[in-house]
mmCIF file of C-alpha atoms in Angstrom:
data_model
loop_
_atom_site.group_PDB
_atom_site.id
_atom_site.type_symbol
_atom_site.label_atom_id
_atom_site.label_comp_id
_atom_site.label_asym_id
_atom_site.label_seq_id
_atom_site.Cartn_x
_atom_site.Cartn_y
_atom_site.Cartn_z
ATOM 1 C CA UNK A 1 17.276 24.229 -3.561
ATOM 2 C CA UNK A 2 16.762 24.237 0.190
ATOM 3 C CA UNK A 3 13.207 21.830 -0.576
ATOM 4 C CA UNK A 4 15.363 19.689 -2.374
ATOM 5 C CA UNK A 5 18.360 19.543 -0.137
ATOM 6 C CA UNK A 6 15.438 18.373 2.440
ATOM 7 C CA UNK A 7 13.402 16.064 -0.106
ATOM 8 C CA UNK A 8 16.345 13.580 -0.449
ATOM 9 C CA UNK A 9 16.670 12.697 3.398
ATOM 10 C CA UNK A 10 13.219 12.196 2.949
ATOM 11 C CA UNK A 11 13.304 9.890 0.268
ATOM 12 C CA UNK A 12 15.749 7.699 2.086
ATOM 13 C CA UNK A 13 13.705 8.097 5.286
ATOM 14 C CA UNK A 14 10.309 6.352 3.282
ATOM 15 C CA UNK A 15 12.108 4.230 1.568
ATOM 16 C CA UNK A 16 13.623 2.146 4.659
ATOM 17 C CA UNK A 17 10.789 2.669 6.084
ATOM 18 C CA UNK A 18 8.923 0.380 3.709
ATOM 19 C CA UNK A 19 10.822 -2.335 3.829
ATOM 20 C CA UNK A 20 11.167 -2.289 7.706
ATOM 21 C CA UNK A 21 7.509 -1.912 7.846
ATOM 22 C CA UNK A 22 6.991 -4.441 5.370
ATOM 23 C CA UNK A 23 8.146 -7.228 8.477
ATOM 24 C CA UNK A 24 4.557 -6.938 10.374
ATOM 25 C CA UNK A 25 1.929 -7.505 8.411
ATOM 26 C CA UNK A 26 3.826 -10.113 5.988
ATOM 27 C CA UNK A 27 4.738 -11.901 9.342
ATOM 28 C CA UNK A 28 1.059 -14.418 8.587
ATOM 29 C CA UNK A 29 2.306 -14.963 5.129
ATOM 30 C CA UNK A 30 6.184 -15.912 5.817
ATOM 31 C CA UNK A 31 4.880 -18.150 8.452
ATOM 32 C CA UNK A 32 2.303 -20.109 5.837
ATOM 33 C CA UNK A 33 4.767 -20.124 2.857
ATOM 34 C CA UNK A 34 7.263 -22.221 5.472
ATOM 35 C CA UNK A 35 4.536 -23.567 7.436
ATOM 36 C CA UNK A 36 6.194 -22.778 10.716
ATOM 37 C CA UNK A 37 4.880 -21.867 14.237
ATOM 38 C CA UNK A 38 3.776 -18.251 15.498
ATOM 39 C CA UNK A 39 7.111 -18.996 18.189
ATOM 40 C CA UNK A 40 9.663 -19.904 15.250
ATOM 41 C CA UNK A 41 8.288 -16.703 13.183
ATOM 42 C CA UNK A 42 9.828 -14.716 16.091
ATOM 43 C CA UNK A 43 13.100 -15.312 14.414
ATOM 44 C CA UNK A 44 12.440 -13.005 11.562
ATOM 45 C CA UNK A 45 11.970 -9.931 13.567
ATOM 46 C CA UNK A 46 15.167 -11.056 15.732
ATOM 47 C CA UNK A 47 17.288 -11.360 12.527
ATOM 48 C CA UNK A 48 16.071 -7.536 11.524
ATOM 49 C CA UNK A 49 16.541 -6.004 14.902
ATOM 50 C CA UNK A 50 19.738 -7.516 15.762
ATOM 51 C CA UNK A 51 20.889 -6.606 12.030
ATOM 52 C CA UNK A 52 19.682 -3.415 13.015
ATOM 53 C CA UNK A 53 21.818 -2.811 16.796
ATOM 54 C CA UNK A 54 24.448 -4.346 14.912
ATOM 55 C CA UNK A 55 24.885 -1.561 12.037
ATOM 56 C CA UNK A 56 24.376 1.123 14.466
ATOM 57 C CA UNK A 57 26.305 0.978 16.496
ATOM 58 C CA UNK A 58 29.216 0.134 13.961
ATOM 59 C CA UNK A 59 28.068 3.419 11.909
ATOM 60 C CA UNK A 60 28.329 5.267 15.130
ATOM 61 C CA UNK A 61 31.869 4.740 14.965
ATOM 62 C CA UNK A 62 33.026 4.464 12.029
ATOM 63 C CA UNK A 63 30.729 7.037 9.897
ATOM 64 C CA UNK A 64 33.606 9.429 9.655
ATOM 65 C CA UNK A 65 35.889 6.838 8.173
ATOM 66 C CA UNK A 66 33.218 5.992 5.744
ATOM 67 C CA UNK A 67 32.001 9.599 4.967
ATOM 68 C CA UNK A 68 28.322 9.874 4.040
ATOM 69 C CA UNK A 69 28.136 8.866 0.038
ATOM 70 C CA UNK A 70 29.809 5.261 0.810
ATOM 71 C CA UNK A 71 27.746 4.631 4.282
ATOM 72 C CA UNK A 72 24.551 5.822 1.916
ATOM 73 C CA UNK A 73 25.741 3.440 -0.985
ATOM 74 C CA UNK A 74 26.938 0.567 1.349
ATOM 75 C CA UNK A 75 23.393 0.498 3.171
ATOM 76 C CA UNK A 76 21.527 0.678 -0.596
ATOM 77 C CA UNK A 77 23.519 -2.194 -1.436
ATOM 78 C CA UNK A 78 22.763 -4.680 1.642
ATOM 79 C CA UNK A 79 19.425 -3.934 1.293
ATOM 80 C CA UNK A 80 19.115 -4.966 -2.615
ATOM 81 C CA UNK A 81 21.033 -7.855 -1.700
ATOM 82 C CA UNK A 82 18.719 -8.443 1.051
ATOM 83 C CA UNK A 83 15.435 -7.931 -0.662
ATOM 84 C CA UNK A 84 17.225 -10.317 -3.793
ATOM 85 C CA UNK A 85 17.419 -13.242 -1.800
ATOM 86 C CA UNK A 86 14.089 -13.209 -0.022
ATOM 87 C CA UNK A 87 12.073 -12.569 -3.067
ATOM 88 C CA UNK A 88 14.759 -15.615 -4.712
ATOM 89 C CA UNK A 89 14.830 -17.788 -1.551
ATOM 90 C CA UNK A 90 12.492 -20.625 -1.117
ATOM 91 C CA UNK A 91 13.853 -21.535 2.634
ATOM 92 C CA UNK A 92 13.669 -20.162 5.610
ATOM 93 C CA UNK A 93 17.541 -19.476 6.538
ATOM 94 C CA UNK A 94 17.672 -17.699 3.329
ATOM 95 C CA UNK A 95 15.110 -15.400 4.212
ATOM 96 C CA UNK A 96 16.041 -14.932 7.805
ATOM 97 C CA UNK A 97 19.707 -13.923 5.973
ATOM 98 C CA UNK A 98 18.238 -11.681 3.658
ATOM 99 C CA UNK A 99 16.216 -10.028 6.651
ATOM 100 C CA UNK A 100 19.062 -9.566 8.633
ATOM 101 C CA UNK A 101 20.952 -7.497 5.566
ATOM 102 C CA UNK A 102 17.885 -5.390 5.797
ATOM 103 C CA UNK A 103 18.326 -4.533 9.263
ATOM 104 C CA UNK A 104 21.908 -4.300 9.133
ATOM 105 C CA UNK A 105 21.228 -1.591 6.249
ATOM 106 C CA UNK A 106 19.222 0.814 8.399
ATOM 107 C CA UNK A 107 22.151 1.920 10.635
ATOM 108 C CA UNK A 108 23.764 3.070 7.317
ATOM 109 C CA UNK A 109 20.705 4.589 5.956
ATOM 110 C CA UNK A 110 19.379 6.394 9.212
ATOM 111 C CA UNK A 111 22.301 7.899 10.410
ATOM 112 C CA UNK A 112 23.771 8.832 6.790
ATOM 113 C CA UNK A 113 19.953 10.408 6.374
ATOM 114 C CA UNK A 114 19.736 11.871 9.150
ATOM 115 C CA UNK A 115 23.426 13.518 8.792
ATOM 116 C CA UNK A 116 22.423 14.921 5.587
ATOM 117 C CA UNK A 117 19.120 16.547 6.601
ATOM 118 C CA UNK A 118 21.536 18.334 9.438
ATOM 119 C CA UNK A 119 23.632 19.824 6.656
ATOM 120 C CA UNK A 120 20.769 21.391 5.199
ATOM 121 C CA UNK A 121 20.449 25.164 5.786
ATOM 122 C CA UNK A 122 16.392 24.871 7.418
ATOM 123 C CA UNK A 123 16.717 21.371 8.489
ATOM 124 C CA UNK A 124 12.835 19.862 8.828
ATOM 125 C CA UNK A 125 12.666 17.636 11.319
ATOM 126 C CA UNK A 126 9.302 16.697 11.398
ATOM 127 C CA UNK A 127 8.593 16.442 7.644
ATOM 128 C CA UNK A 128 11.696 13.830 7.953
ATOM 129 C CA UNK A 129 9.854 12.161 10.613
ATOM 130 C CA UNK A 130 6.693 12.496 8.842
ATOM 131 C CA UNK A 131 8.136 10.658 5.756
ATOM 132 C CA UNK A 132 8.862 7.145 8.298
ATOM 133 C CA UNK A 133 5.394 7.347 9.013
ATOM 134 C CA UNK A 134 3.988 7.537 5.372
ATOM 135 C CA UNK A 135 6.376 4.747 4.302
ATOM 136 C CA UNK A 136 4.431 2.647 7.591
ATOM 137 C CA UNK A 137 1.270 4.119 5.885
ATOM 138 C CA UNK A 138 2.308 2.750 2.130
ATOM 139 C CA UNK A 139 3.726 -0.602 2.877
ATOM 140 C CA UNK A 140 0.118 -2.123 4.093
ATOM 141 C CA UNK A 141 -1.240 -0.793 0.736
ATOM 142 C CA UNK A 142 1.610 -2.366 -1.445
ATOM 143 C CA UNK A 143 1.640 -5.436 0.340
ATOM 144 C CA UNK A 144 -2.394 -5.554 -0.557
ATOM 145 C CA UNK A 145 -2.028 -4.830 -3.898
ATOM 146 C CA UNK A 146 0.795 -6.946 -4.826
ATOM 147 C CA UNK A 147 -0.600 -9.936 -3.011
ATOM 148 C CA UNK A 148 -4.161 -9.119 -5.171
ATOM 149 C CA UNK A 149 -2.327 -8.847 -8.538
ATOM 150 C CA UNK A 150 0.760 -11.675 -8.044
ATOM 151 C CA UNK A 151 -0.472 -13.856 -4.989
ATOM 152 C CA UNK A 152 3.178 -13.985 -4.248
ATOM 153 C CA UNK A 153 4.183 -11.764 -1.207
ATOM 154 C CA UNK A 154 8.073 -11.677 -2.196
ATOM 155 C CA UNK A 155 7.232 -9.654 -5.051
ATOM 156 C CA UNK A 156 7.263 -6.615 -2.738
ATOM 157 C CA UNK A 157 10.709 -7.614 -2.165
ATOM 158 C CA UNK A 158 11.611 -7.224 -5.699
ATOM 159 C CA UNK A 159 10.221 -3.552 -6.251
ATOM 160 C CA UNK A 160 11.977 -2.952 -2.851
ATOM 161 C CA UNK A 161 15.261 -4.066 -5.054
ATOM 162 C CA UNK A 162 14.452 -2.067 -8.014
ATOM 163 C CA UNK A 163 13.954 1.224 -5.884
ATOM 164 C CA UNK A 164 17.229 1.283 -3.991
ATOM 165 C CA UNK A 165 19.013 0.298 -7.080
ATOM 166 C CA UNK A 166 17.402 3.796 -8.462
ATOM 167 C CA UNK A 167 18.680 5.542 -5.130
ATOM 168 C CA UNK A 168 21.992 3.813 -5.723
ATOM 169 C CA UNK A 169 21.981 5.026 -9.261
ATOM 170 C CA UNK A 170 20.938 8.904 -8.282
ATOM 171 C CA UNK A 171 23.698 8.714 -5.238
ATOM 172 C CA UNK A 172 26.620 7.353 -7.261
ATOM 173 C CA UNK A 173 25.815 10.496 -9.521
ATOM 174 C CA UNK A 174 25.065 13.094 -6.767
ATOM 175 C CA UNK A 175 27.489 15.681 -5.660
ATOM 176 C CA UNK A 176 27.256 15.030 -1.648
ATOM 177 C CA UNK A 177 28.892 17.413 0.964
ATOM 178 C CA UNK A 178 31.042 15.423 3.114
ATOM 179 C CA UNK A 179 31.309 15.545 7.325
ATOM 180 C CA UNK A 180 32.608 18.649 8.438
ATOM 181 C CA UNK A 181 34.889 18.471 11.163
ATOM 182 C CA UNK A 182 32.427 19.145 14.311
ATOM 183 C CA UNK A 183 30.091 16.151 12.384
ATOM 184 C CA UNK A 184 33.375 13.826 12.519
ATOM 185 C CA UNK A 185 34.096 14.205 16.249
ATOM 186 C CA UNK A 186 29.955 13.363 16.827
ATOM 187 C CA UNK A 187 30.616 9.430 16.428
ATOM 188 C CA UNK A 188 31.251 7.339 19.465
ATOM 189 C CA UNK A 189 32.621 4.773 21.123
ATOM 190 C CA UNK A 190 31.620 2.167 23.662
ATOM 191 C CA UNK A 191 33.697 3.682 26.287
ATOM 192 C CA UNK A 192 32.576 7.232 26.372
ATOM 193 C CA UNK A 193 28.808 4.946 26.764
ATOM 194 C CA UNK A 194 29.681 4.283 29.874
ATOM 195 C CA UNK A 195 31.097 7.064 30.773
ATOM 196 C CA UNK A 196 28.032 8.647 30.181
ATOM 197 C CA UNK A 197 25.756 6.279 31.757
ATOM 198 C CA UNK A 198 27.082 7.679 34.977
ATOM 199 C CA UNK A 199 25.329 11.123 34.316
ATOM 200 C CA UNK A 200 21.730 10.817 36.052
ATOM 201 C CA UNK A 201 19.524 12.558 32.943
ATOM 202 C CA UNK A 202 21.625 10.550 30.617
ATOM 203 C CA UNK A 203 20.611 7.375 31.692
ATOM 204 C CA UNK A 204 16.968 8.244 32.603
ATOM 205 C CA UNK A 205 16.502 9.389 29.294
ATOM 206 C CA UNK A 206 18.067 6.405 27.326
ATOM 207 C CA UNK A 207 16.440 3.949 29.200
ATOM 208 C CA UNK A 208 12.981 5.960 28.664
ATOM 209 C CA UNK A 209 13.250 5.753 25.174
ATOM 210 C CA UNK A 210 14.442 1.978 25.194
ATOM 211 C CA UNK A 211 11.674 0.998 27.288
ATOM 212 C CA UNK A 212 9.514 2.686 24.990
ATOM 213 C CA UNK A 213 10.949 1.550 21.504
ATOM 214 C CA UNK A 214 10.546 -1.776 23.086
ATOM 215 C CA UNK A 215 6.732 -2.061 23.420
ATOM 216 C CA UNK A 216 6.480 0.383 20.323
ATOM 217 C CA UNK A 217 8.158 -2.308 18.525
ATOM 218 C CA UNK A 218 6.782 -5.363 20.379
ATOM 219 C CA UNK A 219 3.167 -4.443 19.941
ATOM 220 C CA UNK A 220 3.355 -3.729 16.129
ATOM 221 C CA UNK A 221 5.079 -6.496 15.372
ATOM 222 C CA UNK A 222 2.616 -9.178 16.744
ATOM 223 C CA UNK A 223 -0.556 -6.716 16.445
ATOM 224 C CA UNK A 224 -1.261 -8.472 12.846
ATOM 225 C CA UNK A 225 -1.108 -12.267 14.266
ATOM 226 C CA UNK A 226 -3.142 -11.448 17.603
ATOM 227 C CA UNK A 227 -6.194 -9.547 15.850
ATOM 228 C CA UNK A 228 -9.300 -10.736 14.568
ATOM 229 C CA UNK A 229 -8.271 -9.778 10.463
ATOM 230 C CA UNK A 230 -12.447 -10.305 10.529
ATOM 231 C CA UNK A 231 -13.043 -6.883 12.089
ATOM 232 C CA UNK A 232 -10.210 -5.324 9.939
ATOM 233 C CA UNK A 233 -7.734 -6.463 7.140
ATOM 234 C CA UNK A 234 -4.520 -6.895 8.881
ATOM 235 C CA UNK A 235 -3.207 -4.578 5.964
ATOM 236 C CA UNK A 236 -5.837 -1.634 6.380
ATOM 237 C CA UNK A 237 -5.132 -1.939 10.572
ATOM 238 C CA UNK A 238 -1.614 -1.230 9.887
ATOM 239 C CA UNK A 239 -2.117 1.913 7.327
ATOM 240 C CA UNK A 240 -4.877 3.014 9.796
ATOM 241 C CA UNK A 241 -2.447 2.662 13.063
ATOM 242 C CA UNK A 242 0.654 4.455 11.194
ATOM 243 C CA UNK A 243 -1.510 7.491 9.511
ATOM 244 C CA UNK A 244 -2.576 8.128 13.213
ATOM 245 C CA UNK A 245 0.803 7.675 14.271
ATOM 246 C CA UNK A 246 2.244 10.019 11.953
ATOM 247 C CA UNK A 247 -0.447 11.941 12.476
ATOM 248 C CA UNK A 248 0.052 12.646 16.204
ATOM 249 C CA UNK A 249 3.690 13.091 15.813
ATOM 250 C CA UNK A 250 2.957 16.687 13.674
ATOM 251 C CA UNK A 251 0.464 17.468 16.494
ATOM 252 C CA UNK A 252 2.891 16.592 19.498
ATOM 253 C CA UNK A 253 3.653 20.450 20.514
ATOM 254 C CA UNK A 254 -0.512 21.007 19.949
ATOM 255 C CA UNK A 255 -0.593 17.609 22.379
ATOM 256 C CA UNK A 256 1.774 18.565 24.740
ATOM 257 C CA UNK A 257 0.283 22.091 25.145
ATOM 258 C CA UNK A 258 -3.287 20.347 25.841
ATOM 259 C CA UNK A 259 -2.005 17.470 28.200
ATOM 260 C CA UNK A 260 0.113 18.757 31.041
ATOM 261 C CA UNK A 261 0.878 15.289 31.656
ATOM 262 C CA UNK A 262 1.223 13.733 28.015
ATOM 263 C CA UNK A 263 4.076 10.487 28.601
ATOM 264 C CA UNK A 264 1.575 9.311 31.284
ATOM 265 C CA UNK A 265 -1.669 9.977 30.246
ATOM 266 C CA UNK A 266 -0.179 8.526 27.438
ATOM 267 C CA UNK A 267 1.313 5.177 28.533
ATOM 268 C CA UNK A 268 -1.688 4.726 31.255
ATOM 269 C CA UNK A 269 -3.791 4.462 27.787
ATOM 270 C CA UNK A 270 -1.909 2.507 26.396
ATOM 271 C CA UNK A 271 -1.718 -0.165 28.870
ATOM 272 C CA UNK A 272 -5.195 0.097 28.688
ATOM 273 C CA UNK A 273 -5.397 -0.451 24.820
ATOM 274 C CA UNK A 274 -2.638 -3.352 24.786
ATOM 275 C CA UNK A 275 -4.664 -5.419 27.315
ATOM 276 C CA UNK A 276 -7.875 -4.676 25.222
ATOM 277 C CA UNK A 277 -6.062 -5.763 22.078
ATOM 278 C CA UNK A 278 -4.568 -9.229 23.552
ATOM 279 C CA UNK A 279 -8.302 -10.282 25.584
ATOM 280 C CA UNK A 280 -10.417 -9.123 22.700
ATOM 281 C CA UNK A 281 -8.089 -9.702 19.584
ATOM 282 C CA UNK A 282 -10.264 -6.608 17.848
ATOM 283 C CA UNK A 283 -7.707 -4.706 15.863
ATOM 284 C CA UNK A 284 -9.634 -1.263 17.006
ATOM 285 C CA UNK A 285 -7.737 -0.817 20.109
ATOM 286 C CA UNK A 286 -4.560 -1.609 17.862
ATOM 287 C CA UNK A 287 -5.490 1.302 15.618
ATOM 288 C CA UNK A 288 -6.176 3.254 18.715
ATOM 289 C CA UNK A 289 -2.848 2.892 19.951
ATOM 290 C CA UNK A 290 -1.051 4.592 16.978
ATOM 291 C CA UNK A 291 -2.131 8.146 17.990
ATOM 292 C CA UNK A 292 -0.790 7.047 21.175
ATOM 293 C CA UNK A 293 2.599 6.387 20.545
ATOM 294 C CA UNK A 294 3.151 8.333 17.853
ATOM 295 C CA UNK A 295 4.278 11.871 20.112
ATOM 296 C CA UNK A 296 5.535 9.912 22.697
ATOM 297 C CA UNK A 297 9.768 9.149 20.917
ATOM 298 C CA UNK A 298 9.728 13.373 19.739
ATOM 299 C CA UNK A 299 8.609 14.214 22.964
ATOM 300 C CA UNK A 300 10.436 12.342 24.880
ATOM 301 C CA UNK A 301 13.518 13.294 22.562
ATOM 302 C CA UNK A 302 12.941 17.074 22.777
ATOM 303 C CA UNK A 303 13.016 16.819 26.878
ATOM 304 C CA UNK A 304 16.146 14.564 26.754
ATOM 305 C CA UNK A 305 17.872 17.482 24.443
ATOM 306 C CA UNK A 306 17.535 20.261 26.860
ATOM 307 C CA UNK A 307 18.367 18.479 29.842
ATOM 308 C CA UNK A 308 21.334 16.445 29.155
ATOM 309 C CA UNK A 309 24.854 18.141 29.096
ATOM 310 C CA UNK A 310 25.305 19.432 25.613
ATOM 311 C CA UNK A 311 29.066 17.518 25.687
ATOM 312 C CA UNK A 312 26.851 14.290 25.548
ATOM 313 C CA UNK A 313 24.451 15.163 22.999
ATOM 314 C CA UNK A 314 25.699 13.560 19.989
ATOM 315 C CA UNK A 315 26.748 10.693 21.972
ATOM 316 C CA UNK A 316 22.987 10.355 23.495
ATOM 317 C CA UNK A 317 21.533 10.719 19.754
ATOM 318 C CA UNK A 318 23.960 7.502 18.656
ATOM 319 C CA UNK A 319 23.617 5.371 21.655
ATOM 320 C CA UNK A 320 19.721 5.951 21.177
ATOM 321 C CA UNK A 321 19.524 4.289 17.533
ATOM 322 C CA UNK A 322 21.121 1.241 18.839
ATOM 323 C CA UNK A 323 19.994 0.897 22.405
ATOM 324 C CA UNK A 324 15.999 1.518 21.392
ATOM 325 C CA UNK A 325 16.901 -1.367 18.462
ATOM 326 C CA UNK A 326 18.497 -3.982 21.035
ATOM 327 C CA UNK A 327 15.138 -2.934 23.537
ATOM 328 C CA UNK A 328 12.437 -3.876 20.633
ATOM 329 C CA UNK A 329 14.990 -6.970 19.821
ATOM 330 C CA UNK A 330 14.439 -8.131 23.071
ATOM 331 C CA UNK A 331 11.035 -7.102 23.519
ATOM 332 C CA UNK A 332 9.222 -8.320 20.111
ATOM 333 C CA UNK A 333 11.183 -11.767 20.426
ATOM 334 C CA UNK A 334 9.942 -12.655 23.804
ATOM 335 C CA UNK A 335 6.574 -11.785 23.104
ATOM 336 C CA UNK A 336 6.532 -14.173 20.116
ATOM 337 C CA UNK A 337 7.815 -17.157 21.895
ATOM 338 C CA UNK A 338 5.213 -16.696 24.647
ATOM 339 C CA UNK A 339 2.187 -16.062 22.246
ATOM 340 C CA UNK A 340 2.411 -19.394 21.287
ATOM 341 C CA UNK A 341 3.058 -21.158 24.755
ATOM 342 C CA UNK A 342 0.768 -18.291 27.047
ATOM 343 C CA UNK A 343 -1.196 -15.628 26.023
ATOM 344 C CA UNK A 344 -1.470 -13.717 29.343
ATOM 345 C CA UNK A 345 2.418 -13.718 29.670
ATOM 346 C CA UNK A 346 2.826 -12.557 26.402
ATOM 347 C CA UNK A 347 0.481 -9.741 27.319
ATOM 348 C CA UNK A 348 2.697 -9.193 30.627
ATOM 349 C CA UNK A 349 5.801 -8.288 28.526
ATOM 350 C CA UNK A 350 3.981 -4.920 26.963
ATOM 351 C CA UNK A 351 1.654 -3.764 29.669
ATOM 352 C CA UNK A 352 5.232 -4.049 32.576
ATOM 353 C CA UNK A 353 7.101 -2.132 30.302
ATOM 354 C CA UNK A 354 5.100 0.467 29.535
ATOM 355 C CA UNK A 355 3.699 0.876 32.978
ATOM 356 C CA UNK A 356 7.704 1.464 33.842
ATOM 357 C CA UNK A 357 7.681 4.189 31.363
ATOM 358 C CA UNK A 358 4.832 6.034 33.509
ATOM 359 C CA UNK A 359 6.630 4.887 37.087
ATOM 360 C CA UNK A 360 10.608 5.984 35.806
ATOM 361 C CA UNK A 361 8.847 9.572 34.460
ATOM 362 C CA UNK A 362 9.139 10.356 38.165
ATOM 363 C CA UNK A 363 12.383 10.272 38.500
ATOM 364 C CA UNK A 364 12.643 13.499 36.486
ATOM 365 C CA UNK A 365 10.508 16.879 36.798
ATOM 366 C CA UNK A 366 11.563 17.401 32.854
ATOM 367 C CA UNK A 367 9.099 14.733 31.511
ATOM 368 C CA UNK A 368 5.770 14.077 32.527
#
């Protein structure tokens, strides 16, 4: 029973995660079914991520209203609509609404997920993580082989449909546990934010993470249309970069043990790798940069969680959701209105903020 109370998070976990990590390496294929520019395809991220800050920050507050089995069921529902009208749609506003149900699904879906691994007796965090990862890992490799068998991209969309209509199916029949009490007082609102934001390792922390969701997010989104796909398939780059991903996340106490200074040995790599990846367009240093990200969120997480006031904790985990989704908004749609106008600014917006990650880990002895 306790696997199982544990293997449903999961599930919900991998199965957003496909359809989030679907948006990459389709971005080539949306952009030559409406024959649009690299610039205007920067509108389908936007419409996912600001879907995405949107729900989040609207679960953070009002999850405890909702109680877990309708947030679960209400996010299962905008994504089937969503993944219904972009396999349907044969325009681009159609599909740019459909994307932006997806992303205003995952605020229901992560938070109701990650409420319901909490109320599990052994709780395990980094399977739950692990199963993100292997839905980043899976998506490349359904994408391939439903573009081999159909030559029709959207079809992904439809099995996407037909899977949360089986988790909507098991849900509505599932006895769930409700919010206790302490879980109801954990939502927030945009007050107490700033409230907080006044408390030093609060704000360092946030903004840490932001800045680092936002190149996270920035370089996989554009990674596919800057390599060379004649090195690497764009779809076996992306399964490559998120099994090393997930791969360093279950290693990041092993990592952190080894490397004194991990965030920025880390990020000094990776500005490395990101200008490597823009001048040469090989997809290696791409690839490369998975096992660099990957420990970077938990560990910064874990740091944040012993040195912020405990009275702020639950507030830090909501305002992190939907501050490290307006960050890769903001950072992903800038980078893919300059790829098409400048190159070496587009390659600015990365490599600045993730040399700020290394320069702000100074302004705290907890991270390093």
């Amino acid at each position: 029973m306790e696997e199982l109370s544990n293997l449903f998070p999961m599930i919900i976990i991998f199965s957003y995660s496909l359809v989030l990590n679907s948006m990459a390496p389709l971005l080539s294929s949306f952009r030559e079914l409406f024959h649009i520019s690299v610039g205007l395809s920067s509108l389908l991220p936007f419409f996912s991520l600001t879907g995405t800050v949107i729900s989040n920050i609207f679960v953070g507050i009002y999850l405890n209203k909702l109680g877990l089995k309708k947030a679960l069921m209400t996010g299962y529902l905008l994504t089937i609509l969503g993944s219904l009208i972009v396999t349907l749609s044969g325009s681009l506003p159609l599909s740019l609404a459909g994307i932006f149900l997806f992303g205003l699904s995952t605020g229901f879906g992560f938070t109701a997920s990650t409420t319901l691994l909490v109320q599990s007796k052994n709780p395990k965090f980094g399977l739950f993580h692990g199963a993100y990862g292997l839905g980043g890992i899976i998506a490349p490799l359904l994408i391939n082989f439903v573009q081999r068998k159909w030559q029709d991209f959207r079809i992904v969309y439809l099995i996407y449909s037909v899977l949360f209509i089986s988790l909507l199916t098991y849900t509505l029949l599932k006895k769930i546990e409700e919010l206790s009490a302490e879980q109801k007082r954990e939502s927030f609102s945009l007050s107490e934010i700033r409230q907080a934001f006044k408390i030093d390792s609060f704000r360092i922390f946030l903004l840490l993470l932001l800045l680092y969701s936002s190149a996270e997010i920035g370089v996989i989104t554009w990674a596919g249309t800057i390599s060379n796909s004649g090195v690497i398939s764009t779809y076996n780059a992306y399964m490559i970069f998120w099994a090393l991903f997930t791969l360093s996340r279950f290693a990041v106490e092993r990592l952190e043990k080894t490397f004194r200074y991990l965030l920025r040995t880390n990020t000094l790599l990776l500005v490395v790798s990101t200008v490597l990846l823009f001048t040469t367009k090989n997809p290696i240093y791409f690839i490369v940069s998975g096992f660099l990200f990957g420990p970077l969120f938990p560990y910064i997480q874990k740091h944040a969680l012993r040195n912020i006031p405990s009275d702020v904790v639950s507030l830090f985990n909501g305002a992190t959701y939907a501050f490290t989704s307006l960050g890769g908004n903001i950072a992903s749609t800038l980078i893919g209105v300059l790829i098409g106008k400048s190159f070496i600014f587009a390659l600015l917006v990365p490599v600045i903020i993730i040399f700020s990650i290394t320069l702000l880990s100074f302004k705290t002895k907890a991270v390093k």
